[in-house]
PDB file of C-alpha atoms in Angstrom:
ATOM      1  CA  MET A 141      49.002 178.340 187.119  1.00  0.00           C
ATOM      2  CA  ARG A 142      45.971 181.531 186.750  1.00  0.00           C
ATOM      3  CA  TYR A 143      47.575 184.292 186.130  1.00  0.00           C
ATOM      4  CA  GLN A 144      45.796 188.567 185.297  1.00  0.00           C
ATOM      5  CA  LEU A 145      47.354 190.605 183.335  1.00  0.00           C
ATOM      6  CA  PRO A 146      49.400 193.370 185.574  1.00  0.00           C
ATOM      7  CA  LEU A 147      47.975 196.500 185.681  1.00  0.00           C
ATOM      8  CA  LEU A 148      51.127 198.219 186.520  1.00  0.00           C
ATOM      9  CA  ASN A 149      53.336 199.558 183.118  1.00  0.00           C
ATOM     10  CA  ILE A 150      57.164 197.975 184.145  1.00  0.00           C
ATOM     11  CA  HIS A 151      57.614 201.316 181.926  1.00  0.00           C
ATOM     12  CA  SER A 152      55.780 202.984 184.574  1.00  0.00           C
ATOM     13  CA  LEU A 153      58.106 201.070 187.228  1.00  0.00           C
ATOM     14  CA  VAL A 154      60.614 202.016 185.211  1.00  0.00           C
ATOM     15  CA  CYS A 155      60.617 205.542 184.814  1.00  0.00           C
ATOM     16  CA  PHE A 156      59.457 205.921 188.918  1.00  0.00           C
ATOM     17  CA  SER A 157      62.166 204.397 190.377  1.00  0.00           C
ATOM     18  CA  THR A 158      64.103 206.778 187.657  1.00  0.00           C
ATOM     19  CA  ILE A 159      62.831 209.825 188.963  1.00  0.00           C
ATOM     20  CA  ALA A 160      63.038 207.985 192.610  1.00  0.00           C
ATOM     21  CA  GLU A 161      66.659 208.694 191.892  1.00  0.00           C
ATOM     22  CA  LEU A 162      67.722 211.450 189.776  1.00  0.00           C
ATOM     23  CA  GLY A 163      64.486 213.807 191.414  1.00  0.00           C
ATOM     24  CA  SER A 164      64.244 215.902 188.383  1.00  0.00           C
ATOM     25  CA  LEU A 165      61.865 214.559 184.644  1.00  0.00           C
ATOM     26  CA  GLN A 166      64.470 216.170 182.385  1.00  0.00           C
ATOM     27  CA  LYS A 167      67.339 213.846 183.773  1.00  0.00           C
ATOM     28  CA  ALA A 168      65.365 210.995 184.274  1.00  0.00           C
ATOM     29  CA  ALA A 169      64.490 211.094 180.143  1.00  0.00           C
ATOM     30  CA  THR A 170      67.619 211.329 179.459  1.00  0.00           C
ATOM     31  CA  ARG A 171      69.331 208.895 181.332  1.00  0.00           C
ATOM     32  CA  LEU A 172      66.515 206.522 179.563  1.00  0.00           C
ATOM     33  CA  GLY A 173      66.717 208.602 175.944  1.00  0.00           C
ATOM     34  CA  LYS A 174      62.903 209.040 175.820  1.00  0.00           C
ATOM     35  CA  SER A 175      61.325 212.418 175.738  1.00  0.00           C
ATOM     36  CA  LYS A 176      59.718 214.939 178.877  1.00  0.00           C
ATOM     37  CA  SER A 177      56.603 214.283 177.751  1.00  0.00           C
ATOM     38  CA  THR A 178      56.918 210.198 177.609  1.00  0.00           C
ATOM     39  CA  MET A 179      58.451 210.179 180.533  1.00  0.00           C
ATOM     40  CA  SER A 180      55.973 212.949 182.709  1.00  0.00           C
ATOM     41  CA  ARG A 181      53.028 210.648 180.419  1.00  0.00           C
ATOM     42  CA  TRP A 182      54.209 206.842 182.353  1.00  0.00           C
ATOM     43  CA  LEU A 183      54.368 208.960 185.426  1.00  0.00           C
ATOM     44  CA  SER A 184      50.515 209.896 185.326  1.00  0.00           C
ATOM     45  CA  GLU A 185      49.933 206.821 183.971  1.00  0.00           C
ATOM     46  CA  LEU A 186      51.183 205.013 187.626  1.00  0.00           C
ATOM     47  CA  GLU A 187      49.917 207.571 189.690  1.00  0.00           C
ATOM     48  CA  ASP A 188      46.351 207.367 188.317  1.00  0.00           C
ATOM     49  CA  THR A 189      46.567 203.154 188.270  1.00  0.00           C
ATOM     50  CA  LEU A 190      47.634 204.147 191.567  1.00  0.00           C
ATOM     51  CA  GLY A 191      44.792 206.683 192.774  1.00  0.00           C
ATOM     52  CA  TYR A 192      47.646 208.955 194.936  1.00  0.00           C
ATOM     53  CA  PRO A 193      50.931 210.847 193.907  1.00  0.00           C
ATOM     54  CA  VAL A 194      54.688 209.434 194.475  1.00  0.00           C
ATOM     55  CA  PHE A 195      56.361 212.772 193.705  1.00  0.00           C
ATOM     56  CA  GLU A 196      55.422 216.352 195.923  1.00  0.00           C
ATOM     57  CA  ARG A 197      56.111 219.043 192.540  1.00  0.00           C
ATOM     58  CA  LYS A 198      58.930 221.701 192.957  1.00  0.00           C
ATOM     59  CA  SER A 199      59.694 224.362 190.553  1.00  0.00           C
ATOM     60  CA  ASN A 200      56.684 224.206 187.671  1.00  0.00           C
ATOM     61  CA  ASN A 201      57.333 220.610 188.346  1.00  0.00           C
ATOM     62  CA  LEU A 202      61.033 220.926 187.205  1.00  0.00           C
ATOM     63  CA  VAL A 203      62.072 218.722 190.505  1.00  0.00           C
ATOM     64  CA  LEU A 204      60.448 216.252 191.113  1.00  0.00           C
ATOM     65  CA  GLU A 205      60.414 214.862 195.571  1.00  0.00           C
ATOM     66  CA  ILE A 206      60.448 211.626 196.542  1.00  0.00           C
ATOM     67  CA  ASN A 207      57.292 211.466 199.046  1.00  0.00           C
ATOM     68  CA  GLN A 208      56.598 208.996 201.318  1.00  0.00           C
ATOM     69  CA  GLN A 209      53.790 206.590 199.950  1.00  0.00           C
ATOM     70  CA  GLY A 210      56.753 206.651 196.873  1.00  0.00           C
ATOM     71  CA  MET A 211      59.115 205.720 199.368  1.00  0.00           C
ATOM     72  CA  ALA A 212      57.053 202.769 200.924  1.00  0.00           C
ATOM     73  CA  LEU A 213      56.852 201.905 196.766  1.00  0.00           C
ATOM     74  CA  LEU A 214      60.467 202.224 195.535  1.00  0.00           C
ATOM     75  CA  PRO A 215      62.091 199.092 197.047  1.00  0.00           C
ATOM     76  CA  LYS A 216      59.308 197.229 196.150  1.00  0.00           C
ATOM     77  CA  ILE A 217      59.741 197.941 192.673  1.00  0.00           C
ATOM     78  CA  HIS A 218      63.162 197.500 192.753  1.00  0.00           C
ATOM     79  CA  SER A 219      62.763 194.002 193.892  1.00  0.00           C
ATOM     80  CA  VAL A 220      60.662 192.968 191.218  1.00  0.00           C
ATOM     81  CA  LEU A 221      62.856 195.137 188.127  1.00  0.00           C
ATOM     82  CA  ALA A 222      65.722 193.747 189.343  1.00  0.00           C
ATOM     83  CA  SER A 223      63.183 190.156 189.230  1.00  0.00           C
ATOM     84  CA  TYR A 224      62.254 191.249 185.310  1.00  0.00           C
ATOM     85  CA  HIS A 225      65.675 192.448 184.443  1.00  0.00           C
ATOM     86  CA  ARG A 226      67.030 188.596 184.919  1.00  0.00           C
ATOM     87  CA  MET A 227      63.733 187.041 183.803  1.00  0.00           C
ATOM     88  CA  GLU A 228      64.800 189.081 180.879  1.00  0.00           C
ATOM     89  CA  GLY A 229      68.686 188.431 180.087  1.00  0.00           C
ATOM     90  CA  PHE A 230      67.715 184.791 181.126  1.00  0.00           C
ATOM     91  CA  ALA A 231      65.161 184.294 177.794  1.00  0.00           C
ATOM     92  CA  LEU A 232      66.999 186.495 175.191  1.00  0.00           C
ATOM     93  CA  GLY A 233      69.689 184.785 176.394  1.00  0.00           C
ATOM     94  CA  GLN A 234      68.056 180.753 175.727  1.00  0.00           C
ATOM     95  CA  ASP A 235      69.124 181.419 172.481  1.00  0.00           C
ATOM     96  CA  ALA A 236      72.730 181.397 173.155  1.00  0.00           C
ATOM     97  CA  ASN A 237      72.842 178.392 174.776  1.00  0.00           C
ATOM     98  CA  VAL A 238      76.391 179.445 176.718  1.00  0.00           C
ATOM     99  CA  SER A 239      74.744 178.284 180.634  1.00  0.00           C
ATOM    100  CA  PRO A 240      72.239 176.076 182.317  1.00  0.00           C
ATOM    101  CA  SER A 241      69.344 178.409 184.341  1.00  0.00           C
ATOM    102  CA  ASN A 242      70.921 176.824 187.709  1.00  0.00           C
ATOM    103  CA  LEU A 243      74.186 174.931 187.934  1.00  0.00           C
ATOM    104  CA  VAL A 244      75.355 172.985 190.509  1.00  0.00           C
ATOM    105  CA  LEU A 245      79.506 173.267 192.041  1.00  0.00           C
ATOM    106  CA  SER A 246      80.730 170.731 194.564  1.00  0.00           C
ATOM    107  CA  PHE A 247      84.190 171.836 195.760  1.00  0.00           C
ATOM    108  CA  ASN A 248      83.815 169.980 199.270  1.00  0.00           C
ATOM    109  CA  GLN A 249      87.215 171.085 201.355  1.00  0.00           C
ATOM    110  CA  LEU A 250      90.006 171.547 198.699  1.00  0.00           C
ATOM    111  CA  ILE A 251      89.798 174.903 198.078  1.00  0.00           C
ATOM    112  CA  SER A 252      89.494 177.525 200.822  1.00  0.00           C
ATOM    113  CA  ASN A 253      86.016 179.286 201.209  1.00  0.00           C
ATOM    114  CA  GLN A 254      87.443 182.506 199.656  1.00  0.00           C
ATOM    115  CA  GLY A 255      88.974 180.683 196.819  1.00  0.00           C
ATOM    116  CA  ILE A 256      85.540 178.919 196.620  1.00  0.00           C
ATOM    117  CA  ALA A 257      84.057 183.079 196.295  1.00  0.00           C
ATOM    118  CA  GLU A 258      86.611 184.849 193.597  1.00  0.00           C
ATOM    119  CA  GLN A 259      85.069 181.682 191.415  1.00  0.00           C
ATOM    120  CA  VAL A 260      81.350 182.427 192.540  1.00  0.00           C
ATOM    121  CA  ALA A 261      82.095 185.965 191.758  1.00  0.00           C
ATOM    122  CA  HIS A 262      83.867 185.198 188.359  1.00  0.00           C
ATOM    123  CA  LEU A 263      81.133 183.353 187.074  1.00  0.00           C
ATOM    124  CA  ASN A 264      78.169 184.649 188.319  1.00  0.00           C
ATOM    125  CA  THR A 265      80.029 188.009 186.041  1.00  0.00           C
ATOM    126  CA  LEU A 266      80.737 185.640 183.392  1.00  0.00           C
ATOM    127  CA  TYR A 267      76.801 185.107 183.668  1.00  0.00           C
ATOM    128  CA  PRO A 268      74.601 187.032 185.394  1.00  0.00           C
ATOM    129  CA  ASN A 269      71.613 185.194 184.461  1.00  0.00           C
ATOM    130  CA  MET A 270      72.903 182.072 186.231  1.00  0.00           C
ATOM    131  CA  ASP A 271      72.083 180.576 189.382  1.00  0.00           C
ATOM    132  CA  LEU A 272      74.871 179.366 191.508  1.00  0.00           C
ATOM    133  CA  THR A 273      74.330 176.076 193.794  1.00  0.00           C
ATOM    134  CA  ILE A 274      77.284 175.073 196.361  1.00  0.00           C
ATOM    135  CA  LEU A 275      76.579 171.857 197.298  1.00  0.00           C
ATOM    136  CA  PRO A 276      79.313 168.892 199.143  1.00  0.00           C
ATOM    137  CA  SER A 277      79.386 165.929 196.908  1.00  0.00           C
ATOM    138  CA  ASN A 278      81.563 162.750 197.598  1.00  0.00           C
ATOM    139  CA  GLU A 279      85.793 163.278 197.027  1.00  0.00           C
ATOM    140  CA  THR A 280      86.404 159.442 195.381  1.00  0.00           C
ATOM    141  CA  ILE A 281      84.645 160.596 191.595  1.00  0.00           C
ATOM    142  CA  GLU A 282      82.579 157.145 189.977  1.00  0.00           C
ATOM    143  CA  SER A 283      80.552 157.101 186.919  1.00  0.00           C
ATOM    144  CA  THR A 284      77.269 157.868 188.919  1.00  0.00           C
ATOM    145  CA  THR A 285      78.168 160.404 190.697  1.00  0.00           C
ATOM    146  CA  PHE A 286      76.551 163.120 188.423  1.00  0.00           C
ATOM    147  CA  LYS A 287      72.946 161.025 187.636  1.00  0.00           C
ATOM    148  CA  ASP A 288      73.325 160.142 191.579  1.00  0.00           C
ATOM    149  CA  THR A 289      74.001 163.580 193.208  1.00  0.00           C
ATOM    150  CA  GLY A 290      72.640 166.342 190.305  1.00  0.00           C
ATOM    151  CA  VAL A 291      75.972 168.375 190.394  1.00  0.00           C
ATOM    152  CA  ASP A 292      77.280 169.268 187.612  1.00  0.00           C
ATOM    153  CA  MET A 293      80.647 169.619 187.963  1.00  0.00           C
ATOM    154  CA  VAL A 294      83.446 168.529 191.339  1.00  0.00           C
ATOM    155  CA  LEU A 295      86.739 169.651 192.164  1.00  0.00           C
ATOM    156  CA  GLY A 296      88.107 166.245 193.434  1.00  0.00           C
ATOM    157  CA  LEU A 297      91.577 164.543 194.447  1.00  0.00           C
ATOM    158  CA  GLU A 298      93.289 162.739 190.960  1.00  0.00           C
ATOM    159  CA  PRO A 299      91.927 159.259 190.523  1.00  0.00           C
ATOM    160  CA  SER A 300      94.868 156.308 189.850  1.00  0.00           C
ATOM    161  CA  TYR A 301      92.178 155.102 187.233  1.00  0.00           C
ATOM    162  CA  ALA A 302      89.965 155.882 184.704  1.00  0.00           C
ATOM    163  CA  VAL A 303      86.401 157.085 185.418  1.00  0.00           C
ATOM    164  CA  PRO A 304      83.943 155.700 182.469  1.00  0.00           C
ATOM    165  CA  GLU A 305      81.631 158.814 181.585  1.00  0.00           C
ATOM    166  CA  VAL A 306      83.456 161.465 182.951  1.00  0.00           C
ATOM    167  CA  GLY A 307      85.743 164.034 182.436  1.00  0.00           C
ATOM    168  CA  GLY A 308      88.350 165.782 184.025  1.00  0.00           C
ATOM    169  CA  LEU A 309      91.119 168.240 183.903  1.00  0.00           C
ATOM    170  CA  VAL A 310      94.014 169.034 186.179  1.00  0.00           C
ATOM    171  CA  VAL A 311      93.865 172.769 187.891  1.00  0.00           C
ATOM    172  CA  GLY A 312      96.486 173.348 190.005  1.00  0.00           C
ATOM    173  CA  GLU A 313      97.680 170.941 193.697  1.00  0.00           C
ATOM    174  CA  GLU A 314      96.295 172.236 196.901  1.00  0.00           C
ATOM    175  CA  GLN A 315     100.102 172.055 199.403  1.00  0.00           C
ATOM    176  CA  MET A 316      99.603 169.501 202.291  1.00  0.00           C
ATOM    177  CA  MET A 317     101.101 168.740 205.924  1.00  0.00           C
ATOM    178  CA  PHE A 318     102.061 167.210 209.259  1.00  0.00           C
ATOM    179  CA  THR A 319     100.318 168.582 212.166  1.00  0.00           C
ATOM    180  CA  THR A 320     100.167 168.027 215.081  1.00  0.00           C
ATOM    181  CA  HIS A 321      99.625 168.894 219.546  1.00  0.00           C
ATOM    182  CA  PRO A 322     102.625 171.322 220.074  1.00  0.00           C
ATOM    183  CA  LEU A 323     103.398 168.268 222.773  1.00  0.00           C
ATOM    184  CA  HIS A 324     103.642 164.832 220.766  1.00  0.00           C
ATOM    185  CA  PRO A 325     106.887 163.812 221.038  1.00  0.00           C
ATOM    186  CA  LEU A 326     107.568 164.530 217.108  1.00  0.00           C
ATOM    187  CA  VAL A 327     107.402 167.901 217.642  1.00  0.00           C
ATOM    188  CA  GLY A 328     110.982 169.551 217.491  1.00  0.00           C
ATOM    189  CA  LYS A 329     112.353 166.263 215.327  1.00  0.00           C
ATOM    190  CA  SER A 330     113.889 167.040 211.911  1.00  0.00           C
ATOM    191  CA  SER A 331     113.418 165.231 208.606  1.00  0.00           C
ATOM    192  CA  VAL A 332     110.552 163.180 209.678  1.00  0.00           C
ATOM    193  CA  ASP A 333     109.665 160.677 207.787  1.00  0.00           C
ATOM    194  CA  ILE A 334     107.969 156.550 207.034  1.00  0.00           C
ATOM    195  CA  ASN A 335     109.872 154.653 210.189  1.00  0.00           C
ATOM    196  CA  GLN A 336     109.422 157.295 212.542  1.00  0.00           C
ATOM    197  CA  LEU A 337     105.480 158.615 211.100  1.00  0.00           C
ATOM    198  CA  VAL A 338     104.571 154.843 211.153  1.00  0.00           C
ATOM    199  CA  ALA A 339     104.460 154.323 214.605  1.00  0.00           C
ATOM    200  CA  HIS A 340     102.097 157.522 215.388  1.00  0.00           C
ATOM    201  CA  THR A 341      98.254 157.861 214.700  1.00  0.00           C
ATOM    202  CA  LEU A 342      97.709 159.278 211.367  1.00  0.00           C
ATOM    203  CA  ILE A 343      94.773 161.841 211.444  1.00  0.00           C
ATOM    204  CA  ALA A 344      93.160 161.472 207.674  1.00  0.00           C
ATOM    205  CA  PRO A 345      89.586 161.630 206.072  1.00  0.00           C
ATOM    206  CA  HIS A 346      88.186 158.887 204.470  1.00  0.00           C
ATOM    207  CA  PHE A 347      88.213 159.264 201.638  1.00  0.00           C
ATOM    208  CA  LEU A 348      91.958 159.770 201.187  1.00  0.00           C
ATOM    209  CA  GLN A 349      91.641 155.862 202.203  1.00  0.00           C
ATOM    210  CA  GLN A 350      89.567 155.896 199.931  1.00  0.00           C
ATOM    211  CA  LEU A 351      92.382 156.706 197.269  1.00  0.00           C
ATOM    212  CA  GLY A 352      94.824 155.016 198.123  1.00  0.00           C
ATOM    213  CA  TYR A 353      97.036 158.308 199.978  1.00  0.00           C
ATOM    214  CA  SER A 354      98.260 157.076 202.721  1.00  0.00           C
ATOM    215  CA  GLU A 355      99.030 153.484 201.873  1.00  0.00           C
ATOM    216  CA  SER A 356     102.517 154.769 201.734  1.00  0.00           C
ATOM    217  CA  ILE A 357     102.440 155.565 205.007  1.00  0.00           C
ATOM    218  CA  LYS A 358     100.669 151.886 206.438  1.00  0.00           C
ATOM    219  CA  PRO A 359     100.957 153.693 209.528  1.00  0.00           C
ATOM    220  CA  VAL A 360      99.672 151.414 212.809  1.00  0.00           C
ATOM    221  CA  SER A 361      97.113 153.622 213.824  1.00  0.00           C
ATOM    222  CA  VAL A 362      94.818 155.352 211.545  1.00  0.00           C
ATOM    223  CA  THR A 363      91.767 158.235 213.193  1.00  0.00           C
ATOM    224  CA  GLU A 364      89.196 159.007 209.357  1.00  0.00           C
ATOM    225  CA  THR A 365      86.640 161.645 209.641  1.00  0.00           C
ATOM    226  CA  PRO A 366      85.053 163.144 206.890  1.00  0.00           C
ATOM    227  CA  ASP A 367      87.036 165.552 206.368  1.00  0.00           C
ATOM    228  CA  PHE A 368      90.336 168.273 206.701  1.00  0.00           C
ATOM    229  CA  GLN A 369      88.781 170.697 209.954  1.00  0.00           C
ATOM    230  CA  LEU A 370      87.486 167.314 211.532  1.00  0.00           C
ATOM    231  CA  SER A 371      90.706 166.541 211.330  1.00  0.00           C
ATOM    232  CA  ILE A 372      93.091 169.812 212.540  1.00  0.00           C
ATOM    233  CA  GLU A 373      90.298 169.220 215.880  1.00  0.00           C
ATOM    234  CA  LEU A 374      91.303 166.323 216.843  1.00  0.00           C
ATOM    235  CA  ALA A 375      94.983 166.890 216.094  1.00  0.00           C
ATOM    236  CA  LYS A 376      94.883 169.663 218.529  1.00  0.00           C
ATOM    237  CA  GLN A 377      93.069 167.733 221.218  1.00  0.00           C
ATOM    238  CA  ASN A 378      96.509 165.329 220.500  1.00  0.00           C
ATOM    239  CA  LEU A 379      94.849 162.370 218.895  1.00  0.00           C
ATOM    240  CA  GLY A 380      97.412 162.005 216.283  1.00  0.00           C
ATOM    241  CA  ILE A 381      98.941 163.756 213.882  1.00  0.00           C
ATOM    242  CA  ALA A 382      96.375 165.183 210.894  1.00  0.00           C
ATOM    243  CA  TYR A 383      97.761 166.120 207.175  1.00  0.00           C
ATOM    244  CA  THR A 384      95.704 168.228 206.173  1.00  0.00           C
ATOM    245  CA  PRO A 385      95.500 170.883 203.184  1.00  0.00           C
ATOM    246  CA  GLU A 386      97.580 174.571 204.587  1.00  0.00           C
ATOM    247  CA  TYR A 387      94.869 176.323 204.232  1.00  0.00           C
ATOM    248  CA  VAL A 388      92.410 174.564 206.707  1.00  0.00           C
ATOM    249  CA  ALA A 389      95.391 174.520 209.806  1.00  0.00           C
ATOM    250  CA  ARG A 390      96.713 177.538 209.071  1.00  0.00           C
ATOM    251  CA  THR A 391      94.105 179.113 211.560  1.00  0.00           C
ATOM    252  CA  ALA A 392      94.843 176.570 214.098  1.00  0.00           C
ATOM    253  CA  LEU A 393      99.210 177.215 213.463  1.00  0.00           C
ATOM    254  CA  LYS A 394      98.627 180.830 213.098  1.00  0.00           C
ATOM    255  CA  LYS A 395      97.378 180.181 217.192  1.00  0.00           C
ATOM    256  CA  ARG A 396      99.196 177.706 218.427  1.00  0.00           C
ATOM    257  CA  GLU A 397      96.681 174.631 218.783  1.00  0.00           C
ATOM    258  CA  VAL A 398      98.415 173.285 215.809  1.00  0.00           C
ATOM    259  CA  VAL A 399     102.585 173.057 214.560  1.00  0.00           C
ATOM    260  CA  GLU A 400     103.733 172.199 211.561  1.00  0.00           C
ATOM    261  CA  LEU A 401     105.781 168.547 211.726  1.00  0.00           C
ATOM    262  CA  SER A 402     109.178 168.625 209.761  1.00  0.00           C
ATOM    263  CA  ILE A 403     108.888 165.929 207.212  1.00  0.00           C
ATOM    264  CA  ASN A 404     111.384 163.881 204.759  1.00  0.00           C
ATOM    265  CA  TRP A 405     109.165 164.843 201.800  1.00  0.00           C
ATOM    266  CA  GLU A 406     111.192 162.499 199.798  1.00  0.00           C
ATOM    267  CA  GLU A 407     108.377 159.855 201.285  1.00  0.00           C
ATOM    268  CA  PHE A 408     105.483 161.602 200.810  1.00  0.00           C
ATOM    269  CA  SER A 409     102.978 163.956 198.729  1.00  0.00           C
ATOM    270  CA  GLN A 410     103.235 167.365 199.916  1.00  0.00           C
ATOM    271  CA  PHE A 411     101.490 168.309 196.740  1.00  0.00           C
ATOM    272  CA  MET A 412      97.602 167.449 196.225  1.00  0.00           C
ATOM    273  CA  PRO A 413      96.717 167.205 192.651  1.00  0.00           C
ATOM    274  CA  LEU A 414      93.550 168.677 192.342  1.00  0.00           C
ATOM    275  CA  MET A 415      91.420 167.874 189.077  1.00  0.00           C
ATOM    276  CA  LEU A 416      87.710 169.709 187.825  1.00  0.00           C
ATOM    277  CA  PHE A 417      85.577 166.731 186.698  1.00  0.00           C
ATOM    278  CA  PHE A 418      82.733 167.103 184.641  1.00  0.00           C
ATOM    279  CA  PRO A 419      80.539 164.597 182.196  1.00  0.00           C
ATOM    280  CA  LEU A 420      81.986 164.097 179.395  1.00  0.00           C
ATOM    281  CA  ASP A 421      78.335 164.954 177.812  1.00  0.00           C
ATOM    282  CA  PHE A 422      78.441 168.271 180.129  1.00  0.00           C
ATOM    283  CA  ALA A 423      76.837 170.519 177.599  1.00  0.00           C
ATOM    284  CA  TYR A 424      77.943 174.180 178.638  1.00  0.00           C
ATOM    285  CA  PRO A 425      82.104 173.205 176.822  1.00  0.00           C
ATOM    286  CA  GLU A 426      82.782 176.996 177.438  1.00  0.00           C
ATOM    287  CA  LEU A 427      81.436 177.988 180.616  1.00  0.00           C
ATOM    288  CA  LYS A 428      83.473 174.693 182.115  1.00  0.00           C
ATOM    289  CA  ASP A 429      86.817 176.311 180.012  1.00  0.00           C
ATOM    290  CA  ASN A 430      86.091 179.710 181.779  1.00  0.00           C
ATOM    291  CA  LEU A 431      85.827 177.681 185.400  1.00  0.00           C
ATOM    292  CA  VAL A 432      89.246 175.855 184.822  1.00  0.00           C
ATOM    293  CA  LEU A 433      91.602 178.839 183.546  1.00  0.00           C
ATOM    294  CA  SER A 434      89.954 180.470 187.107  1.00  0.00           C
ATOM    295  CA  LEU A 435      90.693 177.947 189.039  1.00  0.00           C
ATOM    296  CA  ARG A 436      94.206 177.477 186.732  1.00  0.00           C
ATOM    297  CA  ASP A 437      94.367 181.001 187.839  1.00  0.00           C
ATOM    298  CA  TRP A 438      93.662 180.565 191.261  1.00  0.00           C
ATOM    299  CA  PHE A 439      95.861 178.028 192.338  1.00  0.00           C
ATOM    300  CA  GLY A 440      99.059 180.165 190.299  1.00  0.00           C
ATOM    301  CA  TYR A 441      99.089 176.707 188.189  1.00  0.00           C
ATOM    302  CA  ASN A 442     100.383 176.409 184.880  1.00  0.00           C
ATOM    303  CA  ASN A 443     100.995 173.991 182.320  1.00  0.00           C
TER     304      ASN A 443
END
């Protein structure tokens, strides 16, 4: 791709944007640490290149009021400057090698959207020049997960086996519950145990079956779903008992579309350990550690 040398100097654009915000050459000069004469020269160069003024001069040029043409130009210049400063920060930070240009994460449905948003905001504060992409992935971690999907780190369930070439750190636990339609025959029963549960249809995501989370229950019938949210939707239709994190069921519980069963938790897993998985050769250990600490803080996990 071929580019021509730009006609508009970046200094002139910053000068224009700052004067437009503050309304005077002197205030703009003070903010940018330049002399008033330098600011005046940069503004004149910009207007000469454009071929039209972008400010109306008042009070012997002490006050500059942006005109209609300047107003039309200002948002585009803001956009250009934001992109430029982002590129500049990335270019100057290349040597530090603290973060990739783009980080791809997968949280699946193992943390609420609010939790995901807080993690993204935290990383954006620490690494403002890094782009973030959030993608779904297979919750079952395999040695090929990262190469096949292009994901850098995955929030997943603690496996019962070691995965070659993959590292993982526990970041928290998700509280699980059994919910079902208000008219289900087990509603109102206290301390429901395995013997009572196995006679009914269990609704759970496929990946839970793969990891063996339902093996201890061994219900007569299992309806597998692609995710927790669909499990709740099926339970709302009185199609079985959904096994989901509390946050997934919260809205339906408040609306009384489903109710929580009283469970004898000595026989079931009430808390599901969550781990952040990453390739053993992940090149940014500080970034990984920061995300682990942030997730642990979100889940209230101390270890």
